[in-house]
Amino acid sequence: MNQVSQLLVFLLDHQRYALHLAAVERVVRAAEVTPLPRAPKIVHGVIDLHGRIIPVIDLRRRFGLPAREVDFADRFVIARTPRRRVALAVDAVDGVVDDPGGHVQAVAEILPHLAYVEGVLRLKDGMALVHDLGRFLSLDEEDALDQALALT
């Protein structure tokens, strides 16, 4: 019996990306982001979500996309890396899809040195890059973020 995994599909500049739903806590409307001095460059700042300070990751910078300010029509995907809760700034959320197995092709088979990407999800109308939150922040970025957060 195949185990069905679910993935949250989201958009950045009309390109679809995905995360395993198990890593996602919720999706919220974008809110004002407070700058975080001394944070790694991919950290846009922090938000206060129900009393918790959560770093906002700038996916555009991570993926080399054109920079733009967070718009209140955007969404934050609140997700967990192995070390922390993060907010991923995305343009929109496309929905949740089931992967009954076999639809995600391992990235090593396509581009072996593509960092942060676990695989490619084949959808009926295109593809989505599936991200590995465990490799999303380097150890140096994690340490720099810890130090920056300690100063807040």
Coordinates of C-alpha atoms in Angstrom, one line a residue:
M1 CA 0.0 0.0 0.0
N2 CA 1.4 3.4 -1.1
Q3 CA 1.5 6.1 1.5
V4 CA 0.1 9.4 0.3
S5 CA 2.1 12.5 1.2
Q6 CA 0.6 16.0 0.9
L7 CA 2.4 19.1 -0.4
L8 CA 1.5 22.8 -0.1
V9 CA 2.0 24.5 -3.5
F10 CA 2.8 28.2 -3.5
L11 CA 3.8 30.8 -6.0
L12 CA 6.7 33.2 -6.4
D13 CA 6.8 35.2 -9.6
H14 CA 4.4 32.8 -11.3
Q15 CA 6.7 29.8 -10.6
R16 CA 5.3 27.1 -8.4
Y17 CA 7.1 25.7 -5.4
A18 CA 6.1 23.1 -2.8
L19 CA 6.7 22.1 0.8
H20 CA 5.7 18.9 2.5
L21 CA 2.5 19.7 4.4
A22 CA 3.9 18.0 7.5
A23 CA 6.4 20.9 7.8
V24 CA 3.7 23.6 7.5
E25 CA 1.9 24.9 10.5
R26 CA -0.4 27.4 8.8
V27 CA -0.7 30.1 6.2
V28 CA -1.4 33.7 7.3
R29 CA -1.8 37.0 5.6
A30 CA 1.4 39.0 5.2
A31 CA 2.0 41.5 8.0
E32 CA 4.5 44.2 8.7
V33 CA 8.0 42.9 9.0
T34 CA 10.4 44.4 11.5
P35 CA 14.0 44.6 10.3
L36 CA 16.4 42.3 12.3
P37 CA 19.9 43.8 12.5
R38 CA 22.8 41.4 11.9
A39 CA 20.6 38.7 10.5
P40 CA 21.7 36.8 7.4
K41 CA 20.8 38.4 4.1
I42 CA 18.0 36.0 3.4
V43 CA 16.2 37.0 6.5
H44 CA 13.8 39.9 5.7
G45 CA 13.1 40.6 9.4
V46 CA 10.8 39.2 12.0
I47 CA 7.1 39.2 12.8
D48 CA 5.2 38.7 16.0
L49 CA 2.7 35.9 15.6
H50 CA 0.6 35.4 18.8
G51 CA 3.5 36.5 21.0
R52 CA 6.2 34.5 19.2
I53 CA 9.0 36.2 17.3
I54 CA 9.4 34.4 13.9
P55 CA 12.0 35.2 11.3
V56 CA 10.7 36.0 7.8
I57 CA 12.8 34.3 5.1
D58 CA 13.1 36.2 1.8
L59 CA 12.7 33.3 -0.7
R60 CA 13.2 35.8 -3.6
R61 CA 16.8 36.4 -2.4
R62 CA 17.4 32.7 -1.8
F63 CA 16.3 31.8 -5.3
G64 CA 17.8 34.7 -7.1
L65 CA 14.5 36.3 -8.1
P66 CA 13.9 40.0 -8.5
A67 CA 13.5 41.7 -5.1
R68 CA 10.3 43.4 -4.1
E69 CA 8.7 44.5 -0.8
V70 CA 6.3 42.3 0.9
D71 CA 2.7 43.3 -0.1
F72 CA -0.3 42.9 2.2
A73 CA -1.9 40.7 -0.5
D74 CA 1.1 38.2 0.0
R75 CA 1.0 35.3 2.4
F76 CA 3.4 34.0 5.0
V77 CA 3.7 30.2 5.2
I78 CA 4.6 29.4 8.8
A79 CA 6.7 26.3 8.7
R80 CA 9.3 24.4 10.8
T81 CA 12.8 23.7 9.9
P82 CA 14.7 21.1 12.0
R83 CA 15.9 24.0 14.3
R84 CA 13.1 26.7 14.3
R85 CA 9.8 28.0 13.1
V86 CA 10.1 30.4 10.1
A87 CA 7.7 32.5 8.0
L88 CA 8.3 32.1 4.3
A89 CA 7.1 35.1 2.3
V90 CA 5.2 33.9 -0.8
D91 CA 3.1 35.7 -3.5
A92 CA 0.1 33.3 -3.1
V93 CA -0.8 29.8 -2.0
D94 CA -2.0 27.5 -4.8
G95 CA -3.3 24.7 -2.6
V96 CA -2.6 21.3 -1.2
V97 CA -1.9 18.4 -3.5
D98 CA -1.7 14.7 -2.8
D99 CA 1.4 12.8 -4.0
P100 CA 0.5 9.1 -3.9
G101 CA 4.1 8.3 -4.7
G102 CA 6.1 8.6 -7.9
H103 CA 5.2 12.1 -8.8
V104 CA 8.2 13.7 -7.0
Q105 CA 11.4 13.1 -9.0
A106 CA 14.5 13.3 -6.9
V107 CA 16.6 16.4 -7.8
A108 CA 19.8 14.4 -7.8
E109 CA 18.4 12.7 -11.0
I110 CA 18.0 16.1 -12.7
L111 CA 20.5 18.6 -11.3
P112 CA 22.7 16.9 -8.6
H113 CA 24.0 20.2 -7.1
L114 CA 20.8 22.1 -6.8
A115 CA 20.8 23.3 -3.2
Y116 CA 17.6 23.6 -1.1
V117 CA 15.5 21.5 -3.5
E118 CA 14.5 17.9 -2.7
G119 CA 12.8 17.2 -6.0
V120 CA 10.4 18.1 -8.8
L121 CA 6.7 17.5 -8.4
R122 CA 4.9 16.7 -11.6
L123 CA 1.4 18.2 -11.7
K124 CA -1.3 17.9 -14.3
D125 CA -0.6 21.4 -15.6
G126 CA 3.1 21.8 -14.9
M127 CA 5.7 21.3 -12.3
A128 CA 6.7 22.6 -8.8
L129 CA 10.1 22.5 -7.1
V130 CA 9.8 20.7 -3.8
H131 CA 12.0 22.4 -1.1
D132 CA 13.9 20.7 1.7
L133 CA 13.6 23.0 4.8
G134 CA 16.2 20.9 6.5
R135 CA 18.8 22.3 4.1
F136 CA 17.3 25.7 3.6
L137 CA 19.5 27.6 6.0
S138 CA 23.2 26.9 6.1
L139 CA 24.8 26.3 9.5
D140 CA 26.4 29.7 9.3
E141 CA 23.0 31.3 8.5
E142 CA 21.4 29.4 11.4
D143 CA 24.2 30.6 13.8
A144 CA 24.0 34.2 12.6
L145 CA 20.2 34.1 12.9
D146 CA 20.5 32.7 16.5
Q147 CA 22.8 35.6 17.4
A148 CA 20.6 38.2 15.8
L149 CA 17.5 36.9 17.6
A150 CA 19.3 36.8 20.9
L151 CA 19.8 40.6 20.6
T152 CA 16.0 41.2 20.3

